[in-house]
Amino acid sequence: MKNVTDSFLSLGYWSSAGSFGFNTDILATNLINLSVVFGVLIFFGKGVCVNDLLDNRKQRILKTIQNSEELRGGAVEQLEKARARLRKVEMEAEQFRVNGYSDIEREKLNLINSTYKTLEQLEIYKNETIHFEQQRAINQVRQRVFQQALQGALGTLNSSLNNELHLRTINANIGMFGTLKEITD
Amino acid sequence: MNVLLCSINTLLKGLYDISGVEVGQHFYWQIGGFQVHAQVLITSWVVIAILLGSAIIAVRNPQTIPTDIQNFFEYVLEFIRDVSKTQIGEEYGPWVSFIGTLFLFIFVSNWSGALLPWKIIQLPHGELAAPTNDINTTVALALLTSLAYFYAGLTKKGLGYFGKYIQPTPILLPINILEDFTKPLSLSFRLFGNILADELVVVVLVSLVPLVVPIPVMLLGLFTSGIQALIFATLAAAYIGESMEGHH
């Protein structure tokens, strides 16, 4: 009882003290209980908080990071594969392009050659046709001139043919035949 | 007989002293025209220093795989985000800092009152205790919460926010208006009452039986302090979420 009263009194005394200072009474400042509570808190806190929550959290983070690393590795690998395929396809496309160009070039040359040949042939045909036409025209002209000459000759013959000439011609022919006979004999 | 009477008298005087110590006395500072409770300010500064210091230590050397203190603080942050998300909903992002500040400040305040040996330092008047032991602190926190949820509602819905006062029927208008006053009132009184009661019980028990007996009560005090911090933060988040949610 005395002790309790003393402690009350001392508490009252300190609280009404008029300046800053330090209270050195271990019981009144509750130091022992506080340190026990602190110890209990740290003990259980370490057990529950650190071991369960924080370690689990750390493990989870580690696992997540690992998973992401793996995923990243896979993604990088796929990217590499895709890049390789892209490169191959690009090369093929290049080849196709080059081949296509050369094909087109060749086709063009072929086409030009064949057209040129056809043109040459046509030129020859044309020349031949022209020549032929020329020949025909010349022949026609010649025929016509010949006919006219014959008609002229016939007219001349008809107009200048009379008895005397007739006789003369016959005589001349007879004489010619007579000489021919003498020669053959 | 005389001795006994004298003893009883001193005992009563001691009891009055104790009650005077716990609730009545404050260490006043005069700032401007105001009298402020200096012991609350001092302990608040200590709490703020603890929070800032540990936060600075935690973020000083951040690792990809968090080490001890960083891991702990990330866990705390996750916890606060979780609380905010469950209470506020999808748009909880901007409010995490507010809720987290409330929770951490109240939590560390409460635990500092329950764990730190404040009584070693002696003031001219009053004594050092948890900042939340003083009703001014808790009222300030609760009014901040009120401002926060008004701000949240008004920025989200504009003046249409006040439409919730006549929902579901206009008859409930007085009750809805009353709610805006009871919310900070209940928040502040709950926190203040719990912490003050905790510390009073511990002090009275210590003065009666200085050793061992107060320990279970102190442990219980730790538990309720944590719970009170969580309740305050959760309710603040819930009020903010309630004022932001749509009524259509």
mmCIF file of N, CA and C in Angstrom, chain A residues 63-141:
data_model
loop_
_atom_site.group_PDB
_atom_site.id
_atom_site.type_symbol
_atom_site.label_atom_id
_atom_site.label_comp_id
_atom_site.label_asym_id
_atom_site.label_seq_id
_atom_site.Cartn_x
_atom_site.Cartn_y
_atom_site.Cartn_z
ATOM 1 N N LYS A 63 10.087 -15.671 -58.372
ATOM 2 C CA LYS A 63 9.480 -16.579 -59.347
ATOM 3 C C LYS A 63 8.953 -15.805 -60.546
ATOM 4 N N THR A 64 8.309 -14.681 -60.226
ATOM 5 C CA THR A 64 7.767 -13.862 -61.319
ATOM 6 C C THR A 64 8.873 -13.404 -62.250
ATOM 7 N N ILE A 65 9.978 -12.951 -61.624
ATOM 8 C CA ILE A 65 11.086 -12.470 -62.453
ATOM 9 C C ILE A 65 11.630 -13.596 -63.310
ATOM 10 N N GLN A 66 11.739 -14.782 -62.652
ATOM 11 C CA GLN A 66 12.257 -15.934 -63.403
ATOM 12 C C GLN A 66 11.351 -16.252 -64.584
ATOM 13 N N ASN A 67 10.031 -16.277 -64.280
ATOM 14 C CA ASN A 67 9.073 -16.565 -65.347
ATOM 15 C C ASN A 67 9.205 -15.573 -66.481
ATOM 16 N N SER A 68 9.314 -14.298 -66.101
ATOM 17 C CA SER A 68 9.413 -13.289 -67.153
ATOM 18 C C SER A 68 10.695 -13.462 -67.935
ATOM 19 N N GLU A 69 11.776 -13.842 -67.202
ATOM 20 C CA GLU A 69 13.033 -14.074 -67.913
ATOM 21 C C GLU A 69 12.870 -15.175 -68.938
ATOM 22 N N GLU A 70 12.214 -16.271 -68.458
ATOM 23 C CA GLU A 70 12.018 -17.386 -69.388
ATOM 24 C C GLU A 70 11.186 -16.957 -70.583
ATOM 25 N N LEU A 71 10.103 -16.253 -70.281
ATOM 26 C CA LEU A 71 9.235 -15.791 -71.365
ATOM 27 C C LEU A 71 10.018 -14.905 -72.323
ATOM 28 N N ARG A 72 10.861 -14.057 -71.726
ATOM 29 C CA ARG A 72 11.641 -13.153 -72.554
ATOM 30 C C ARG A 72 12.595 -13.952 -73.436
ATOM 31 N N GLY A 73 13.244 -14.964 -72.801
ATOM 32 C CA GLY A 73 14.148 -15.804 -73.591
ATOM 33 C C GLY A 73 13.426 -16.427 -74.770
ATOM 34 N N GLY A 74 12.221 -17.003 -74.471
ATOM 35 C CA GLY A 74 11.444 -17.618 -75.544
ATOM 36 C C GLY A 74 11.100 -16.616 -76.624
ATOM 37 N N ALA A 75 10.705 -15.436 -76.176
ATOM 38 C CA ALA A 75 10.310 -14.408 -77.138
ATOM 39 C C ALA A 75 11.491 -14.009 -78.007
ATOM 40 N N VAL A 76 12.674 -13.872 -77.359
ATOM 41 C CA VAL A 76 13.867 -13.484 -78.127
ATOM 42 C C VAL A 76 14.203 -14.565 -79.151
ATOM 43 N N GLU A 77 14.065 -15.832 -78.686
ATOM 44 C CA GLU A 77 14.356 -16.938 -79.602
ATOM 45 C C GLU A 77 13.439 -16.892 -80.819
ATOM 46 N N GLN A 78 12.137 -16.697 -80.499
ATOM 47 C CA GLN A 78 11.172 -16.638 -81.604
ATOM 48 C C GLN A 78 11.468 -15.484 -82.525
ATOM 49 N N LEU A 79 11.866 -14.374 -81.904
ATOM 50 C CA LEU A 79 12.203 -13.207 -82.718
ATOM 51 C C LEU A 79 13.356 -13.537 -83.648
ATOM 52 N N GLU A 80 14.373 -14.232 -83.087
ATOM 53 C CA GLU A 80 15.521 -14.603 -83.909
ATOM 54 C C GLU A 80 15.082 -15.475 -85.074
ATOM 55 N N LYS A 81 14.222 -16.458 -84.722
ATOM 56 C CA LYS A 81 13.740 -17.368 -85.772
ATOM 57 C C LYS A 81 13.011 -16.595 -86.855
ATOM 58 N N ALA A 82 12.132 -15.718 -86.385
ATOM 59 C CA ALA A 82 11.345 -14.939 -87.340
ATOM 60 C C ALA A 82 12.269 -14.093 -88.205
ATOM 61 N N ARG A 83 13.329 -13.538 -87.562
ATOM 62 C CA ARG A 83 14.262 -12.711 -88.327
ATOM 63 C C ARG A 83 14.963 -13.547 -89.398
ATOM 64 N N ALA A 84 15.381 -14.769 -88.971
ATOM 65 C CA ALA A 84 16.072 -15.632 -89.935
ATOM 66 C C ALA A 84 15.157 -15.931 -91.112
ATOM 67 N N ARG A 85 13.893 -16.225 -90.778
ATOM 68 C CA ARG A 85 12.954 -16.532 -91.865
ATOM 69 C C ARG A 85 12.765 -15.337 -92.775
ATOM 70 N N LEU A 86 12.669 -14.176 -92.129
ATOM 71 C CA LEU A 86 12.503 -12.954 -92.916
ATOM 72 C C LEU A 86 13.671 -12.778 -93.866
ATOM 73 N N ARG A 87 14.886 -13.037 -93.324
ATOM 74 C CA ARG A 87 16.072 -12.871 -94.155
ATOM 75 C C ARG A 87 16.008 -13.815 -95.357
ATOM 76 N N LYS A 88 15.622 -15.076 -95.053
ATOM 77 C CA LYS A 88 15.558 -16.065 -96.138
ATOM 78 C C LYS A 88 14.559 -15.631 -97.202
ATOM 79 N N VAL A 89 13.395 -15.216 -96.701
ATOM 80 C CA VAL A 89 12.348 -14.833 -97.639
ATOM 81 C C VAL A 89 12.779 -13.640 -98.467
ATOM 82 N N GLU A 90 13.501 -12.716 -97.795
ATOM 83 C CA GLU A 90 13.967 -11.549 -98.543
ATOM 84 C C GLU A 90 14.935 -11.955 -99.641
ATOM 85 N N MET A 91 15.822 -12.914 -99.267
ATOM 86 C CA MET A 91 16.783 -13.367 -100.269
ATOM 87 C C MET A 91 16.065 -14.007 -101.443
ATOM 88 N N GLU A 92 15.084 -14.856 -101.115
ATOM 89 C CA GLU A 92 14.328 -15.496 -102.191
ATOM 90 C C GLU A 92 13.641 -14.463 -103.069
ATOM 91 N N ALA A 93 13.080 -13.467 -102.390
ATOM 92 C CA ALA A 93 12.381 -12.437 -103.145
ATOM 93 C C ALA A 93 13.351 -11.724 -104.081
ATOM 94 N N GLU A 94 14.559 -11.480 -103.548
ATOM 95 C CA GLU A 94 15.577 -10.811 -104.370
ATOM 96 C C GLU A 94 15.901 -11.642 -105.603
ATOM 97 N N GLN A 95 16.061 -12.961 -105.328
ATOM 98 C CA GLN A 95 16.389 -13.876 -106.429
ATOM 99 C C GLN A 95 15.277 -13.852 -107.482
ATOM 100 N N PHE A 96 14.057 -13.944 -106.926
ATOM 101 C CA PHE A 96 12.923 -13.942 -107.852
ATOM 102 C C PHE A 96 12.924 -12.679 -108.681
ATOM 103 N N ARG A 97 13.236 -11.598 -108.043
ATOM 104 C CA ARG A 97 13.215 -10.315 -108.728
ATOM 105 C C ARG A 97 14.254 -10.314 -109.844
ATOM 106 N N VAL A 98 15.488 -10.744 -109.461
ATOM 107 C CA VAL A 98 16.560 -10.764 -110.463
ATOM 108 C C VAL A 98 16.179 -11.668 -111.625
ATOM 109 N N ASN A 99 15.709 -12.877 -111.283
ATOM 110 C CA ASN A 99 15.305 -13.830 -112.329
ATOM 111 C C ASN A 99 14.227 -13.228 -113.205
ATOM 112 N N GLY A 100 13.285 -12.611 -112.574
ATOM 113 C CA GLY A 100 12.181 -12.027 -113.315
ATOM 114 C C GLY A 100 12.677 -10.973 -114.273
ATOM 115 N N TYR A 101 13.620 -10.142 -113.770
ATOM 116 C CA TYR A 101 14.166 -9.112 -114.661
ATOM 117 C C TYR A 101 14.838 -9.728 -115.866
ATOM 118 N N SER A 102 15.671 -10.738 -115.604
ATOM 119 C CA SER A 102 16.401 -11.328 -116.730
ATOM 120 C C SER A 102 15.423 -11.997 -117.690
ATOM 121 N N ASP A 103 14.394 -12.660 -117.124
ATOM 122 C CA ASP A 103 13.398 -13.287 -117.993
ATOM 123 C C ASP A 103 12.739 -12.249 -118.885
ATOM 124 N N ILE A 104 12.355 -11.150 -118.227
ATOM 125 C CA ILE A 104 11.659 -10.116 -118.984
ATOM 126 C C ILE A 104 12.568 -9.570 -120.073
ATOM 127 N N GLU A 105 13.857 -9.390 -119.714
ATOM 128 C CA GLU A 105 14.816 -8.869 -120.684
ATOM 129 C C GLU A 105 14.916 -9.796 -121.894
ATOM 130 N N ARG A 106 15.003 -11.091 -121.531
ATOM 131 C CA ARG A 106 15.151 -12.071 -122.615
ATOM 132 C C ARG A 106 13.914 -12.096 -123.499
ATOM 133 N N GLU A 107 12.781 -12.063 -122.819
ATOM 134 C CA GLU A 107 11.530 -12.072 -123.569
ATOM 135 C C GLU A 107 11.461 -10.886 -124.511
ATOM 136 N N LYS A 108 11.905 -9.751 -123.987
ATOM 137 C CA LYS A 108 11.870 -8.543 -124.800
ATOM 138 C C LYS A 108 12.742 -8.716 -126.042
ATOM 139 N N LEU A 109 13.965 -9.211 -125.796
ATOM 140 C CA LEU A 109 14.884 -9.405 -126.922
ATOM 141 C C LEU A 109 14.290 -10.341 -127.946
ATOM 142 N N ASN A 110 13.731 -11.466 -127.407
ATOM 143 C CA ASN A 110 13.131 -12.442 -128.312
ATOM 144 C C ASN A 110 12.048 -11.803 -129.166
ATOM 145 N N LEU A 111 11.205 -11.035 -128.464
ATOM 146 C CA LEU A 111 10.086 -10.417 -129.152
ATOM 147 C C LEU A 111 10.589 -9.473 -130.228
ATOM 148 N N ILE A 112 11.620 -8.665 -129.831
ATOM 149 C CA ILE A 112 12.163 -7.710 -130.805
ATOM 150 C C ILE A 112 12.726 -8.453 -132.014
ATOM 151 N N ASN A 113 13.462 -9.528 -131.733
ATOM 152 C CA ASN A 113 14.073 -10.307 -132.813
ATOM 153 C C ASN A 113 13.023 -10.843 -133.754
ATOM 154 N N SER A 114 11.993 -11.476 -133.148
ATOM 155 C CA SER A 114 10.992 -12.111 -134.002
ATOM 156 C C SER A 114 10.262 -11.049 -134.813
ATOM 157 N N THR A 115 9.953 -9.911 -134.165
ATOM 158 C CA THR A 115 9.275 -8.843 -134.912
ATOM 159 C C THR A 115 10.149 -8.351 -136.061
ATOM 160 N N TYR A 116 11.451 -8.234 -135.752
ATOM 161 C CA TYR A 116 12.370 -7.776 -136.776
ATOM 162 C C TYR A 116 12.389 -8.728 -137.961
ATOM 163 N N LYS A 117 12.403 -10.014 -137.597
ATOM 164 C CA LYS A 117 12.408 -11.021 -138.664
ATOM 165 C C LYS A 117 11.154 -10.925 -139.500
ATOM 166 N N THR A 118 10.011 -10.835 -138.798
ATOM 167 C CA THR A 118 8.751 -10.734 -139.512
ATOM 168 C C THR A 118 8.759 -9.516 -140.426
ATOM 169 N N LEU A 119 9.281 -8.419 -139.899
ATOM 170 C CA LEU A 119 9.335 -7.210 -140.712
ATOM 171 C C LEU A 119 10.185 -7.421 -141.954
ATOM 172 N N GLU A 120 11.319 -8.076 -141.748
ATOM 173 C CA GLU A 120 12.198 -8.345 -142.902
ATOM 174 C C GLU A 120 11.484 -9.157 -143.960
ATOM 175 N N GLN A 121 10.796 -10.193 -143.464
ATOM 176 C CA GLN A 121 10.067 -11.075 -144.368
ATOM 177 C C GLN A 121 9.039 -10.262 -145.171
ATOM 178 N N LEU A 122 8.337 -9.429 -144.422
ATOM 179 C CA LEU A 122 7.309 -8.618 -145.066
ATOM 180 C C LEU A 122 7.937 -7.717 -146.124
ATOM 181 N N GLU A 123 9.125 -7.207 -145.784
ATOM 182 C CA GLU A 123 9.831 -6.335 -146.734
ATOM 183 C C GLU A 123 10.127 -7.105 -148.017
ATOM 184 N N ILE A 124 10.590 -8.336 -147.795
ATOM 185 C CA ILE A 124 10.921 -9.171 -148.971
ATOM 186 C C ILE A 124 9.683 -9.412 -149.802
ATOM 187 N N TYR A 125 8.601 -9.768 -149.097
ATOM 188 C CA TYR A 125 7.351 -10.014 -149.816
ATOM 189 C C TYR A 125 6.965 -8.805 -150.634
ATOM 190 N N LYS A 126 7.094 -7.665 -149.962
ATOM 191 C CA LYS A 126 6.677 -6.428 -150.625
ATOM 192 C C LYS A 126 7.509 -6.207 -151.896
ATOM 193 N N ASN A 127 8.809 -6.369 -151.740
ATOM 194 C CA ASN A 127 9.685 -6.166 -152.895
ATOM 195 C C ASN A 127 9.334 -7.112 -154.028
ATOM 196 N N GLU A 128 9.099 -8.374 -153.611
ATOM 197 C CA GLU A 128 8.767 -9.356 -154.643
ATOM 198 C C GLU A 128 7.497 -8.978 -155.370
ATOM 199 N N THR A 129 6.501 -8.552 -154.552
ATOM 200 C CA THR A 129 5.233 -8.180 -155.143
ATOM 201 C C THR A 129 5.415 -7.026 -156.112
ATOM 202 N N ILE A 130 6.206 -6.057 -155.662
ATOM 203 C CA ILE A 130 6.449 -4.896 -156.529
ATOM 204 C C ILE A 130 7.110 -5.336 -157.829
ATOM 205 N N HIS A 131 8.106 -6.186 -157.701
ATOM 206 C CA HIS A 131 8.830 -6.677 -158.879
ATOM 207 C C HIS A 131 7.891 -7.396 -159.844
ATOM 208 N N PHE A 132 7.063 -8.242 -159.226
ATOM 209 C CA PHE A 132 6.127 -9.010 -160.028
ATOM 210 C C PHE A 132 5.176 -8.107 -160.796
ATOM 211 N N GLU A 133 4.654 -7.129 -160.040
ATOM 212 C CA GLU A 133 3.724 -6.195 -160.657
ATOM 213 C C GLU A 133 4.403 -5.474 -161.812
ATOM 214 N N GLN A 134 5.651 -5.096 -161.568
ATOM 215 C CA GLN A 134 6.421 -4.389 -162.595
ATOM 216 C C GLN A 134 6.552 -5.239 -163.874
ATOM 217 N N GLN A 135 6.899 -6.511 -163.602
ATOM 218 C CA GLN A 135 7.072 -7.436 -164.731
ATOM 219 C C GLN A 135 5.799 -7.538 -165.526
ATOM 220 N N ARG A 136 4.698 -7.673 -164.732
ATOM 221 C CA ARG A 136 3.413 -7.847 -165.401
ATOM 222 C C ARG A 136 3.085 -6.637 -166.251
ATOM 223 N N ALA A 137 3.338 -5.453 -165.624
ATOM 224 C CA ALA A 137 3.065 -4.225 -166.361
ATOM 225 C C ALA A 137 3.910 -4.150 -167.625
ATOM 226 N N ILE A 138 5.158 -4.494 -167.491
ATOM 227 C CA ILE A 138 6.054 -4.468 -168.659
ATOM 228 C C ILE A 138 5.549 -5.411 -169.738
ATOM 229 N N ASN A 139 5.130 -6.618 -169.293
ATOM 230 C CA ASN A 139 4.629 -7.605 -170.243
ATOM 231 C C ASN A 139 3.401 -7.079 -170.956
ATOM 232 N N GLN A 140 2.496 -6.469 -170.132
ATOM 233 C CA GLN A 140 1.280 -5.948 -170.749
ATOM 234 C C GLN A 140 1.612 -4.905 -171.792
ATOM 235 N N VAL A 141 2.507 -3.976 -171.380
ATOM 236 C CA VAL A 141 2.894 -2.912 -172.316
ATOM 237 C C VAL A 141 3.488 -3.513 -173.584
#
